[in-house]
Coordinates of C-alpha atoms in Angstrom, one line a residue:
M1 CA 171.3 56.4 166.9
K2 CA 174.1 56.6 164.7
R3 CA 173.1 54.9 162.5
L4 CA 170.1 57.0 161.2
V5 CA 171.9 60.0 161.6
A6 CA 174.0 59.0 158.8
I7 CA 171.5 58.4 156.6
L8 CA 170.4 61.3 157.4
T9 CA 173.7 62.7 156.8
V10 CA 173.4 61.1 152.8
V11 CA 170.1 62.7 152.3
M12 CA 170.5 66.0 153.3
L13 CA 174.5 65.4 150.7
L14 CA 171.9 64.2 148.0
A15 CA 169.0 66.7 148.9
S16 CA 172.2 69.6 148.1
M17 CA 173.1 68.1 145.4
M18 CA 169.1 68.8 143.5
A19 CA 169.4 72.3 146.0
G20 CA 165.9 73.1 144.0
C21 CA 163.9 70.5 143.6
S22 CA 161.0 70.3 144.8
G23 CA 159.4 68.9 148.0
G24 CA 163.5 67.8 148.3
K25 CA 163.2 65.4 145.2
A26 CA 164.5 65.5 141.8
A27 CA 161.3 65.5 139.0
A28 CA 161.3 62.2 137.4
V29 CA 162.6 62.0 134.1
D30 CA 161.7 59.7 131.0
F31 CA 163.4 57.0 129.2
V32 CA 164.5 58.5 126.1
M33 CA 165.4 54.8 124.3
P34 CA 168.3 55.0 121.3
E35 CA 167.3 55.5 117.7
N36 CA 168.2 52.3 116.7
G37 CA 168.1 50.8 120.0
F38 CA 170.2 47.8 121.9
D39 CA 173.6 48.0 119.7
T40 CA 174.1 44.5 120.1
E41 CA 177.9 44.2 118.1
T42 CA 179.2 46.6 121.2
P43 CA 180.2 44.6 124.4
V44 CA 178.2 46.9 127.1
T45 CA 179.2 45.5 130.7
I46 CA 175.9 45.7 134.2
K47 CA 176.7 46.2 137.7
F48 CA 173.7 44.8 139.3
Y49 CA 174.0 44.5 143.0
H50 CA 172.2 42.4 146.3
Q51 CA 172.1 40.0 149.2
M52 CA 172.3 36.8 147.8
G53 CA 173.9 34.0 149.5
A54 CA 175.7 31.7 147.8
Q55 CA 173.0 29.2 146.3
L56 CA 171.2 31.6 145.1
Q57 CA 174.6 33.5 143.2
T58 CA 174.6 30.0 141.9
I59 CA 171.4 30.2 140.3
L60 CA 171.4 33.5 139.4
N61 CA 175.2 32.6 137.2
T62 CA 172.2 29.9 135.1
A63 CA 170.6 33.2 134.9
I64 CA 173.4 35.0 134.0
E65 CA 174.1 32.5 130.9
D66 CA 171.3 31.8 129.5
F67 CA 170.8 35.4 129.0
N68 CA 173.7 35.5 127.7
K69 CA 172.3 33.2 124.6
I70 CA 170.3 35.7 123.7
Y71 CA 172.7 39.0 124.4
P72 CA 176.1 37.3 123.9
N73 CA 177.5 41.1 124.8
I74 CA 176.1 42.0 127.5
T75 CA 178.8 41.3 131.0
V76 CA 177.0 41.0 133.9
E77 CA 178.9 41.5 137.2
H78 CA 177.1 41.1 140.0
A79 CA 178.3 41.5 144.6
T80 CA 177.1 41.4 147.5
Y81 CA 176.6 43.2 150.4
G82 CA 175.4 41.0 153.1
D83 CA 171.4 42.1 153.2
Y84 CA 168.9 45.0 152.0
N85 CA 170.6 47.2 153.9
G86 CA 174.2 46.9 153.0
V87 CA 172.7 47.2 149.3
R88 CA 170.7 50.8 150.8
D89 CA 174.3 51.8 152.4
Q90 CA 177.2 50.5 149.2
I91 CA 174.9 53.0 146.9
K92 CA 173.8 55.8 148.4
N93 CA 177.1 56.5 149.5
E94 CA 178.1 55.5 145.1
I95 CA 175.4 58.4 144.3
P96 CA 176.7 61.5 145.0
V97 CA 180.4 60.4 143.4
G98 CA 179.0 59.4 140.3
N99 CA 179.5 55.5 140.8
Q100 CA 176.0 53.9 141.8
P101 CA 175.3 50.5 139.9
N102 CA 173.2 48.9 137.1
L103 CA 171.0 47.9 139.1
A104 CA 170.1 47.2 142.4
Y105 CA 167.4 45.2 144.9
C106 CA 166.0 47.2 146.5
Y107 CA 162.9 48.4 148.9
P108 CA 160.3 50.3 148.4
D109 CA 162.3 52.6 151.3
H110 CA 165.1 52.4 149.4
V111 CA 164.5 53.8 146.5
A112 CA 162.8 56.5 147.9
L113 CA 165.9 57.7 149.3
Y114 CA 167.9 57.5 145.4
N115 CA 164.9 59.1 144.2
I116 CA 166.3 62.5 146.4
A117 CA 169.1 62.5 144.2
G118 CA 166.9 61.7 141.3
A119 CA 169.1 58.8 140.5
V120 CA 166.6 56.1 139.4
Q121 CA 165.6 55.4 135.8
T122 CA 162.0 55.6 135.7
L123 CA 160.8 52.3 133.8
D124 CA 156.9 53.1 131.8
V125 CA 158.8 53.6 128.5
L126 CA 161.0 50.9 128.4
I127 CA 157.7 48.1 130.0
D128 CA 155.4 50.2 127.1
D129 CA 158.5 49.4 123.7
S130 CA 156.7 47.7 121.4
Q131 CA 160.2 46.0 120.8
Y132 CA 162.0 45.8 124.0
G133 CA 158.8 45.7 126.7
Y134 CA 156.9 43.5 127.7
T135 CA 154.7 42.1 126.2
A136 CA 150.7 42.3 127.1
E137 CA 150.4 38.4 127.8
Q138 CA 153.8 39.2 130.5
K139 CA 152.4 42.4 132.1
A140 CA 148.5 40.6 132.8
D141 CA 151.0 37.4 134.1
F142 CA 152.3 39.4 136.9
I143 CA 150.3 39.2 140.3
P144 CA 149.0 42.2 140.6
A145 CA 149.7 43.9 143.4
Y146 CA 153.1 42.8 143.1
Y147 CA 153.1 44.6 140.0
N148 CA 151.9 48.0 141.6
E149 CA 154.5 48.1 144.1
G150 CA 156.4 49.6 141.5
K151 CA 154.3 52.7 140.8
T152 CA 154.1 54.0 145.7
F153 CA 155.7 56.6 144.3
G154 CA 153.2 59.5 144.6
D155 CA 153.2 59.8 141.0
G156 CA 152.6 57.0 139.2
K157 CA 155.4 55.8 136.9
M158 CA 157.0 52.8 137.6
Y159 CA 160.2 52.5 139.2
T160 CA 160.4 49.0 140.6
L161 CA 160.3 45.5 138.7
P162 CA 158.6 43.0 141.8
I163 CA 161.6 39.6 141.6
S164 CA 160.8 37.7 144.5
K165 CA 158.1 37.9 147.3
S166 CA 157.6 37.2 151.3
T167 CA 154.2 38.4 152.9
E168 CA 152.5 37.6 156.5
V169 CA 150.9 33.8 157.4
L170 CA 149.5 32.5 160.3
Y171 CA 151.5 29.4 161.4
Y172 CA 149.7 26.7 164.6
N173 CA 149.5 23.5 165.8
R174 CA 147.4 21.5 163.8
S175 CA 147.8 19.0 166.2
F176 CA 146.9 20.4 169.5
F177 CA 143.9 22.1 167.7
E178 CA 142.8 18.8 166.8
K179 CA 143.1 17.5 170.0
H180 CA 141.4 20.3 171.2
Q181 CA 138.9 21.2 168.5
L182 CA 139.6 24.4 169.0
T183 CA 139.0 26.5 165.5
V184 CA 141.6 28.2 163.4
P185 CA 140.4 32.3 163.3
T186 CA 139.6 33.9 161.0
T187 CA 139.6 37.2 162.1
W188 CA 140.9 39.4 164.9
D189 CA 138.0 38.6 167.1
E190 CA 138.0 34.4 167.1
M191 CA 141.8 35.2 167.4
E192 CA 140.7 37.2 170.9
A193 CA 138.3 34.5 171.5
V194 CA 141.8 30.5 170.6
C195 CA 143.3 33.1 172.4
R196 CA 141.6 32.3 175.8
Q197 CA 140.4 29.7 174.9
I198 CA 144.2 28.2 174.7
K199 CA 144.7 30.5 177.6
A200 CA 142.3 28.0 179.6
I201 CA 144.2 24.8 178.5
D202 CA 147.3 25.8 179.7
P203 CA 147.7 28.0 182.0
T204 CA 151.4 29.0 181.2
C205 CA 152.2 29.4 177.7
I206 CA 151.6 33.6 175.2
P207 CA 149.2 31.8 173.0
L208 CA 149.9 33.9 170.5
G209 CA 153.0 35.7 169.1
Y210 CA 153.6 38.0 165.9
D211 CA 156.9 38.3 164.8
S212 CA 157.0 42.5 163.9
E213 CA 155.3 44.5 165.6
A214 CA 155.0 47.2 162.5
N215 CA 154.0 44.9 159.9
W216 CA 151.2 44.2 162.6
F217 CA 150.3 48.3 163.1
I218 CA 150.3 49.0 160.0
T219 CA 148.8 45.5 158.2
M220 CA 145.4 47.3 160.5
C221 CA 144.9 50.2 159.4
E222 CA 144.8 48.4 155.7
Q223 CA 142.4 46.3 157.1
Y224 CA 140.7 48.9 159.5
G225 CA 140.6 51.7 156.7
S226 CA 142.3 53.9 158.8
P227 CA 145.2 56.4 157.2
Y228 CA 148.5 55.2 158.2
T229 CA 151.3 57.7 155.9
S230 CA 150.5 59.5 152.1
V231 CA 152.9 60.4 150.0
D232 CA 151.3 63.7 149.1
G233 CA 150.5 66.9 152.4
D234 CA 151.2 65.4 155.9
K235 CA 152.9 62.5 154.9
F236 CA 152.4 60.8 158.8
L237 CA 148.6 60.1 159.2
F238 CA 148.5 57.5 161.8
D239 CA 147.8 59.8 164.7
N240 CA 144.0 58.9 164.6
A241 CA 140.9 57.2 166.7
K242 CA 140.5 54.0 165.2
N243 CA 144.8 53.1 165.0
K244 CA 144.3 53.7 169.1
E245 CA 141.9 51.5 169.9
F246 CA 144.1 48.4 168.0
V247 CA 146.6 49.7 169.7
K248 CA 144.4 49.5 173.2
K249 CA 142.6 45.8 172.0
F250 CA 146.7 44.8 171.7
Q251 CA 147.6 46.0 174.8
G252 CA 145.2 44.4 177.1
W253 CA 146.2 41.1 174.8
Y254 CA 149.6 41.5 175.8
N255 CA 149.2 42.2 180.1
E256 CA 146.9 38.7 179.8
K257 CA 149.5 36.9 178.4
L258 CA 147.5 36.6 175.3
V259 CA 150.4 37.5 172.6
T260 CA 153.9 38.2 172.5
T261 CA 156.3 40.3 169.8
E262 CA 159.9 39.5 168.2
E263 CA 161.1 42.4 170.4
L264 CA 158.9 42.2 174.0
S265 CA 159.8 38.4 173.6
G266 CA 163.0 39.4 172.9
G267 CA 163.2 36.7 169.8
Y268 CA 161.6 35.6 166.9
T269 CA 158.6 34.0 168.1
S270 CA 159.0 31.4 165.9
A271 CA 161.2 29.9 169.3
L272 CA 158.3 30.9 171.5
F273 CA 156.2 28.2 168.7
T274 CA 158.6 25.8 167.9
G275 CA 159.3 25.3 172.3
E276 CA 163.0 25.7 171.5
S277 CA 163.2 29.0 173.5
D278 CA 165.2 29.9 176.7
S279 CA 162.5 30.9 179.0
G280 CA 160.1 27.2 178.4
T281 CA 157.4 29.2 177.3
R282 CA 155.4 28.3 174.7
C283 CA 153.2 29.8 172.2
Y284 CA 150.3 27.7 169.9
M285 CA 150.7 29.8 167.2
C286 CA 152.4 32.5 165.7
I287 CA 152.6 35.3 163.2
G288 CA 155.7 35.6 160.8
S289 CA 156.8 35.6 157.0
T290 CA 156.7 32.6 154.3
G291 CA 160.4 33.3 154.1
G292 CA 161.2 31.7 156.9
A293 CA 159.4 28.7 157.3
T294 CA 161.2 26.1 158.2
Y295 CA 162.4 28.1 161.2
Q296 CA 158.3 27.2 162.0
Q297 CA 159.4 24.3 161.9
P298 CA 159.8 21.9 164.9
N299 CA 162.0 19.8 165.9
Q300 CA 161.9 15.7 164.8
T301 CA 161.9 12.1 167.5
N302 CA 162.9 9.5 165.6
G303 CA 162.0 10.9 162.6
V304 CA 158.4 11.9 163.9
F305 CA 157.8 15.7 164.3
E306 CA 157.4 17.0 167.6
F307 CA 153.5 18.6 165.9
E308 CA 152.1 18.9 162.9
V309 CA 151.7 22.8 161.7
G310 CA 148.9 24.4 160.0
I311 CA 149.1 27.5 158.2
T312 CA 146.6 30.0 156.6
T313 CA 145.7 32.9 155.9
I314 CA 146.7 35.6 158.9
P315 CA 143.6 37.2 160.4
Q316 CA 141.5 40.0 159.3
V317 CA 139.0 43.0 160.2
D318 CA 136.9 41.7 157.2
A319 CA 137.5 37.8 156.4
A320 CA 135.2 39.3 153.1
K321 CA 138.3 41.9 152.9
P322 CA 141.7 40.3 153.2
K323 CA 144.6 42.4 153.7
V324 CA 148.2 41.2 154.4
I325 CA 151.8 42.8 153.7
S326 CA 153.7 42.1 150.2
Q327 CA 157.1 42.1 151.3
G328 CA 160.7 41.4 149.9
P329 CA 163.4 42.2 147.1
S330 CA 162.2 44.5 143.8
L331 CA 164.8 46.2 141.1
C332 CA 165.3 49.7 140.4
I333 CA 167.1 50.8 137.5
F334 CA 169.7 53.2 137.8
K335 CA 170.5 55.9 134.9
K336 CA 173.7 56.6 133.4
S337 CA 174.9 58.4 130.7
N338 CA 175.4 55.7 128.3
P339 CA 171.9 55.2 127.5
Q340 CA 173.3 51.1 126.0
E341 CA 173.6 51.1 129.3
V342 CA 170.2 51.7 131.3
L343 CA 169.0 49.1 127.9
A344 CA 171.0 46.7 128.8
S345 CA 169.7 46.6 132.4
W346 CA 166.8 46.2 131.0
L347 CA 167.2 44.1 129.5
F348 CA 168.8 41.7 131.9
A349 CA 165.8 43.1 134.0
K350 CA 163.0 41.9 132.0
F351 CA 164.8 38.8 132.0
L352 CA 164.7 37.7 135.4
T353 CA 161.0 38.9 135.9
T354 CA 160.3 36.4 132.9
D355 CA 162.2 32.9 133.3
V356 CA 159.8 30.8 134.8
V357 CA 163.1 28.9 135.7
F358 CA 165.0 31.5 137.4
Q359 CA 161.8 32.5 139.3
A360 CA 160.3 29.0 140.4
S361 CA 164.7 28.1 141.6
V362 CA 164.9 31.2 143.4
S363 CA 161.2 30.0 145.4
M364 CA 161.5 26.7 146.1
N365 CA 165.8 28.2 147.6
N366 CA 164.3 30.3 149.8
G367 CA 160.5 30.1 149.9
Y368 CA 159.6 33.5 148.5
A369 CA 157.0 33.6 146.3
P370 CA 157.6 34.4 142.2
V371 CA 156.3 37.6 140.7
I372 CA 154.3 35.8 137.2
Q373 CA 151.7 32.8 137.5
S374 CA 153.0 30.9 135.0
V375 CA 155.3 29.7 137.3
T376 CA 152.7 27.4 138.7
E377 CA 152.8 25.5 135.0
N378 CA 156.0 24.8 134.8
P379 CA 155.8 20.5 136.0
V380 CA 159.1 20.9 138.5
Y381 CA 157.2 23.7 140.3
A382 CA 154.0 22.2 140.5
E383 CA 155.3 19.0 141.7
F384 CA 156.9 21.3 144.9
L385 CA 153.3 23.0 145.4
Q386 CA 152.0 19.7 145.4
S387 CA 154.5 18.4 148.6
A388 CA 153.4 20.8 150.5
D389 CA 152.1 19.8 154.3
T390 CA 153.9 20.0 157.7
T391 CA 156.6 17.6 156.5
H392 CA 157.1 19.8 153.9
I393 CA 156.8 23.8 155.3
Q394 CA 158.7 25.9 153.3
A395 CA 156.0 24.9 149.7
Y396 CA 153.5 25.1 152.7
A397 CA 154.2 28.3 153.2
V398 CA 154.2 29.6 149.6
K399 CA 151.5 28.1 148.0
V400 CA 149.5 30.2 151.3
A401 CA 150.8 33.3 149.2
L402 CA 150.4 32.4 146.2
E403 CA 146.7 31.8 147.0
Q404 CA 146.2 34.6 148.8
K405 CA 148.3 36.6 145.7
D406 CA 144.1 39.0 145.6
A407 CA 144.5 40.0 148.9
Y408 CA 149.2 41.6 149.1
Y409 CA 149.0 44.9 149.7
A410 CA 151.9 47.9 149.4
S411 CA 152.8 51.2 151.5
P412 CA 152.8 54.4 150.4
A413 CA 156.1 54.9 149.6
F414 CA 157.9 58.4 150.0
N415 CA 161.1 60.1 152.1
G416 CA 161.1 58.6 155.7
S417 CA 158.5 55.5 155.0
S418 CA 161.2 53.9 156.3
V419 CA 161.5 56.2 159.1
A420 CA 157.5 56.0 159.8
R421 CA 157.9 52.0 160.0
D422 CA 160.5 51.3 162.3
Q423 CA 158.5 53.9 164.3
V424 CA 155.0 52.1 164.4
G425 CA 156.9 49.7 165.0
L426 CA 157.9 51.5 169.4
L427 CA 154.8 53.1 169.5
M428 CA 153.2 48.8 169.5
Q429 CA 156.4 47.9 172.1
K430 CA 155.9 51.0 174.4
C431 CA 152.5 51.2 174.1
M432 CA 151.8 47.1 174.5
A433 CA 154.4 46.9 177.4
S434 CA 153.2 49.5 179.9
T435 CA 149.3 49.8 180.8
S436 CA 150.1 53.7 182.6
V437 CA 151.3 54.2 179.7
D438 CA 149.5 58.5 178.6
I439 CA 148.7 56.2 174.3
D440 CA 147.1 59.7 173.2
A441 CA 151.0 61.9 174.3
A442 CA 153.0 58.6 172.2
F443 CA 151.3 58.3 168.8
K444 CA 151.9 62.3 168.6
E445 CA 155.7 61.8 170.0
A446 CA 155.8 59.5 167.3
V447 CA 154.4 61.3 164.8
A448 CA 157.1 64.3 165.6
E449 CA 160.4 62.1 165.6
C450 CA 158.8 60.7 161.9
K451 CA 158.7 63.9 160.8
Y452 CA 161.9 65.1 162.9
Q453 CA 164.0 62.2 161.1
A454 CA 162.7 63.0 157.5
G455 CA 163.8 66.8 158.1
M456 CA 160.0 67.7 157.8

């Protein structure tokens, strides 16, 4: 609660700075290209905020060296702030005094917050510039859903560039499935049937673990085509019959001990999957992030894993129309009074998003998927993907993520979208954990809380 109050305090401060702006958000202002383009003679320094650990920073420093071979007059200073929220909190404190960085790692809801003060630079002019922008080939190289996430802010303009992405996949105990001749589920109806089969084999287990309650709710909205949120009009739309229907269904699953979640089980369900949970309970399937693939790897005895892990796409409402969440950081560029700083920031962002070596190196380090398709043609990265199996689970997860590139979705981003995400996650927990809860009332309360926290 204290964190939310702090965020809202900054939101109110930013809003007061932009009094008179329509809808509490500053109108987008396109970048004006300097008359003579980028000045390659005058030194320019840009600041980049991120959450990279030591190994990724080593990769970044190598990329900066390569970038400086092209633009030696651009100095890139970078700093890490622990995690994505750490980056956000640092920036939201700097915007009111005009000390924000030049570019930063971000999530869509972070950009929505920054945009209350109109601090984020729209990128359309830069992207389409004939000299400095992306070529047609470079645009086509992006995985479309990753690229289009930058335009989810309601005005059709581009605010972010994808830098590195993850998604959710279904991890399953392949050894157990093969031993008992079980079929890996592709739909939620099949998942329910398989969970009951597993429960009959091992009555003490909880067959399925799903780490993120919020992701589960939002993904079901996408798969059913039922409303969740909108950047226009009534923003919080998730109180509807279809969404109540699937929440009621999962409530039944939980009470039959067919499924559990991170919050309801007291920790990431990967511990149940690998058998490392203190509870002694096992699960034989786990839905979690590709970025956390290594945590789904069981222990070894005499160099042999305790069981083989299979990885596949998550179940669908309709397997012919798959929907899978797109997660992971993007890059945003902040407005500056000196257009040369903005242009230098763009050139650096363009380099990071199109450089095959950087994209491949990051993916092989952290298990996130590269955002451009040409990375798979890189010999080193191709070898990495070829190693994908139960003994190289990180490569295995990335391979599955890339195979479902046409199924990705991203939710609308606006001031309040992060609140909605938190509330639907809490809603899932509340409804699943108690058969006596009034689901209609719980949905209404969640919407009301969204509006309250978003100041609506």
